[in-house]
Amino acid sequence: MLRAWPAPLVIELPAPAGVPATVNGFARFRCPEHPLFDLVIPAVAGLGPVLVADSRDATADATTQRLGETVGVVVNAGTRPVLAPTVVRAADAGWAVTEAGAFPPAEIERLAARIVLFVCTGNTCRSPLAEALAKKLLADRLGCTADELPARGFWVLSAGVAAYGGGAASEESVAVAAELGADLGGHSSRPVNPQLLMAADDVIAMTQGHLHALAARYPGIGPAARLLCGDEDLDDPIGADAEVYRACARTILLHLGRILPEWVGS
């Protein structure tokens, strides 16, 4: 829900017996997107759980008269466009869309997946290689294509601490990735930003310099970043010949092989 905010998305969760306002035993939750909540929620957060519901009444007075002391605050949010939310039911067995709405299921797949973010400098050499090779390894392990990974629980991305955005991967990276069965032809570089970091489950950097840059610019945002190569830096191959890129890719594969069991088991 936090990754999707402020999207029209409702999550249904199994409710304990006796909880009111359930739908077939499921309670519905939605992150409110009205700007008023930026003020209201922090002000009442210390008072305990806060239940927010759309009354669908024409006026705040109508809701107050109908519900009486059941509610503490009634707000008229004014006329707003009606976007039917997509309802997702989450349970131990997984999740499923129970009511189609404005939020596309493909986006839910991506946001519900484990998000892995590789970080380098310009996002044209090392982190794109790591992204492409991680997708290849995960797809091989799960018996699917790289495009199907979000539906299987993994969304793999890359970014750069000094990337401008929109740049292609280096020709050498594209060629070496292809030699190893991975595809970098459609890569477009992106800069690191707080939204990416907050959404990520794993942030994997190439050097200590990248770790320091992330800590200095985005303190406390997202999971603690770590180095791909354990305690060692992965040198930038930019400007070098194809063999240096191949050596870089082999090192990436070696350490991805060490990390992958964390995500999919041995």
XYZ file of C-alpha atoms in Angstrom, residues 10-260:
251
model
C -7.803 -1.402 -1.293
C -6.242 -4.300 0.601
C -8.446 -6.942 2.245
C -6.969 -8.833 5.193
C -8.496 -11.657 7.282
C -10.185 -10.139 10.340
C -10.477 -11.768 13.767
C -13.957 -12.830 14.791
C -16.080 -9.996 16.127
C -14.445 -7.210 14.142
C -17.232 -5.061 12.652
C -17.498 -3.778 9.099
C -15.954 -6.811 7.436
C -16.662 -8.248 3.986
C -16.995 -12.044 4.258
C -14.590 -12.031 7.186
C -12.067 -9.633 5.596
C -11.366 -6.077 6.737
C -10.587 -3.514 4.064
C -7.706 -1.025 4.267
C -6.787 1.905 2.042
C -4.192 4.676 2.332
C -6.161 7.943 2.085
C -4.831 10.235 -0.609
C -6.539 13.486 0.381
C -4.003 16.167 1.462
C -5.954 16.743 4.664
C -4.619 13.473 6.018
C -1.082 14.836 5.955
C -2.281 17.050 8.830
C -4.839 14.842 10.548
C -2.974 11.531 10.827
C 0.178 12.879 12.581
C -2.037 14.814 15.006
C -3.996 11.740 16.139
C -1.439 8.984 15.575
C -0.521 8.799 19.260
C -4.115 8.219 20.320
C -4.270 4.668 18.982
C -5.522 3.026 15.780
C -7.289 5.326 13.354
C -10.143 4.034 11.192
C -10.908 6.154 8.138
C -13.894 5.342 5.937
C -15.664 6.866 2.949
C -19.251 7.542 3.999
C -20.503 8.228 0.450
C -23.003 10.695 1.949
C -23.628 14.005 0.172
C -22.619 16.147 3.163
C -20.673 15.899 6.415
C -23.871 16.733 8.321
C -25.640 13.761 6.748
C -22.881 11.434 7.930
C -22.904 12.930 11.427
C -26.656 12.470 11.714
C -26.506 8.919 10.423
C -23.568 7.673 12.497
C -23.863 9.852 15.576
C -21.119 9.239 18.162
C -19.749 6.254 16.267
C -17.253 8.572 14.578
C -15.042 11.279 16.030
C -14.404 13.456 12.985
C -16.386 13.930 9.776
C -14.812 15.856 6.887
C -16.425 16.988 3.660
C -13.684 16.499 1.060
C -15.628 18.268 -1.649
C -16.401 17.065 -5.142
C -13.759 14.632 -6.313
C -13.407 12.348 -9.367
C -14.677 8.866 -8.679
C -12.065 6.180 -9.328
C -13.232 2.728 -8.393
C -10.372 1.200 -6.393
C -8.924 -2.182 -7.222
C -9.529 -4.542 -4.299
C -6.800 -7.054 -3.464
C -7.361 -9.866 -0.976
C -4.197 -10.943 0.819
C -3.981 -14.154 2.826
C -1.426 -16.798 3.782
C -1.816 -18.472 0.387
C -1.022 -15.275 -1.512
C -3.054 -12.460 -3.012
C -5.717 -12.060 -5.666
C -7.740 -9.246 -7.181
C -11.319 -9.635 -5.944
C -12.726 -6.464 -7.528
C -11.271 -4.916 -10.684
C -10.723 -1.171 -10.550
C -8.552 1.691 -11.722
C -5.262 0.232 -10.474
C -3.838 -2.282 -13.010
C -3.064 -5.829 -11.803
C 0.344 -5.783 -13.547
C 1.368 -2.845 -11.363
C 0.180 -4.712 -8.270
C 2.417 -7.629 -9.257
C 5.442 -5.351 -9.391
C 4.660 -3.565 -6.141
C 3.952 -6.825 -4.304
C 7.268 -8.307 -5.423
C 10.615 -8.229 -3.662
C 12.290 -5.128 -5.108
C 16.051 -5.410 -5.618
C 17.935 -2.220 -6.496
C 21.536 -2.278 -7.782
C 23.415 1.028 -7.527
C 26.573 2.312 -9.231
C 27.678 5.743 -10.483
C 26.182 6.462 -13.908
C 23.917 3.408 -14.234
C 25.396 2.471 -17.605
C 27.920 -0.287 -16.789
C 28.077 -2.133 -13.465
C 24.582 -1.813 -12.014
C 22.843 -2.524 -15.356
C 25.019 -5.623 -15.749
C 24.119 -6.697 -12.218
C 20.434 -6.072 -12.923
C 20.432 -8.034 -16.179
C 22.451 -10.941 -14.811
C 20.330 -11.143 -11.645
C 17.203 -11.312 -13.809
C 18.784 -14.082 -15.884
C 19.743 -16.123 -12.816
C 16.355 -15.657 -11.145
C 14.446 -16.492 -14.329
C 16.510 -19.644 -14.829
C 15.951 -20.669 -11.211
C 12.201 -20.043 -11.332
C 11.650 -21.425 -14.840
C 10.223 -18.231 -16.327
C 11.278 -15.334 -18.523
C 12.797 -12.125 -17.161
C 9.566 -10.277 -18.008
C 7.603 -12.723 -15.857
C 9.710 -12.176 -12.730
C 7.374 -9.598 -11.077
C 4.557 -12.137 -11.234
C 6.904 -14.641 -9.583
C 7.802 -12.221 -6.811
C 10.889 -10.293 -7.984
C 11.292 -6.824 -9.455
C 14.951 -6.100 -10.234
C 16.068 -2.523 -10.947
C 19.219 -0.432 -11.114
C 20.125 3.237 -10.679
C 23.117 5.544 -10.335
C 24.170 8.074 -7.709
C 25.364 10.384 -10.513
C 23.099 9.284 -13.360
C 21.278 11.847 -15.502
C 18.562 9.486 -16.674
C 17.576 8.162 -20.068
C 21.008 6.916 -21.143
C 21.629 3.545 -22.750
C 23.909 0.927 -21.246
C 27.452 1.000 -22.605
C 27.979 -0.988 -25.782
C 30.419 -3.286 -23.987
C 27.902 -3.993 -21.206
C 25.210 -4.824 -23.747
C 27.560 -7.168 -25.616
C 28.840 -8.970 -22.514
C 25.306 -9.356 -21.147
C 24.231 -10.912 -24.454
C 27.151 -13.352 -24.318
C 25.808 -14.531 -20.963
C 22.200 -14.787 -22.134
C 20.967 -11.520 -20.592
C 19.378 -8.559 -22.350
C 20.449 -4.951 -21.812
C 19.272 -3.595 -25.154
C 16.362 -1.650 -23.722
C 18.131 -0.265 -20.657
C 17.527 3.390 -19.736
C 19.608 4.870 -16.940
C 17.926 6.471 -13.912
C 19.175 8.444 -10.918
C 18.727 7.147 -7.396
C 15.872 8.910 -5.594
C 14.112 8.570 -2.226
C 11.097 6.818 -3.758
C 13.254 4.046 -5.203
C 15.068 3.559 -1.913
C 11.883 3.522 0.163
C 10.321 0.929 -2.127
C 13.358 -1.377 -2.252
C 13.763 -4.491 -0.137
C 17.450 -4.842 -1.063
C 19.875 -2.067 -2.045
C 23.151 -3.428 -3.404
C 25.973 -1.019 -4.272
C 29.186 -1.531 -6.181
C 31.658 0.425 -4.002
C 32.148 1.962 -0.572
C 31.865 5.342 -2.289
C 28.343 4.507 -3.375
C 27.457 3.421 0.171
C 28.750 6.722 1.539
C 26.863 8.709 -1.114
C 23.597 6.943 -0.298
C 24.066 7.411 3.459
C 24.928 11.095 3.088
C 22.155 12.025 0.676
C 19.363 9.780 1.939
C 19.986 9.109 5.646
C 17.551 6.619 7.113
C 15.658 6.103 3.853
C 15.127 2.521 2.717
C 16.970 -0.606 3.806
C 20.651 -0.506 4.730
C 22.670 -0.717 1.520
C 25.406 -3.331 1.186
C 28.229 -4.118 -1.206
C 27.746 -6.636 -3.990
C 31.240 -8.040 -3.465
C 31.092 -8.436 0.302
C 33.828 -6.173 1.671
C 35.407 -5.238 -1.654
C 34.709 -2.639 -4.330
C 33.851 -3.570 -7.899
C 35.952 -1.360 -10.172
C 34.279 0.605 -12.955
C 35.104 -0.919 -16.379
C 34.059 2.188 -18.306
C 36.519 2.973 -21.101
C 38.190 -0.443 -20.890
C 38.196 -3.235 -23.468
C 35.756 -6.117 -23.734
C 37.864 -8.473 -21.623
C 37.699 -6.098 -18.650
C 33.923 -6.042 -18.993
C 33.878 -9.839 -19.136
C 35.934 -9.976 -15.932
C 33.506 -7.523 -14.318
C 30.545 -9.688 -15.367
C 32.221 -12.826 -14.000
C 32.729 -11.111 -10.654
C 29.095 -10.008 -10.614
C 27.948 -13.557 -11.363
C 30.162 -14.952 -8.616
C 28.637 -12.720 -5.969
C 25.099 -13.012 -7.278
C 25.514 -16.747 -6.828
C 26.323 -16.063 -3.169
C 23.335 -13.726 -2.662
C 20.673 -15.556 -4.667
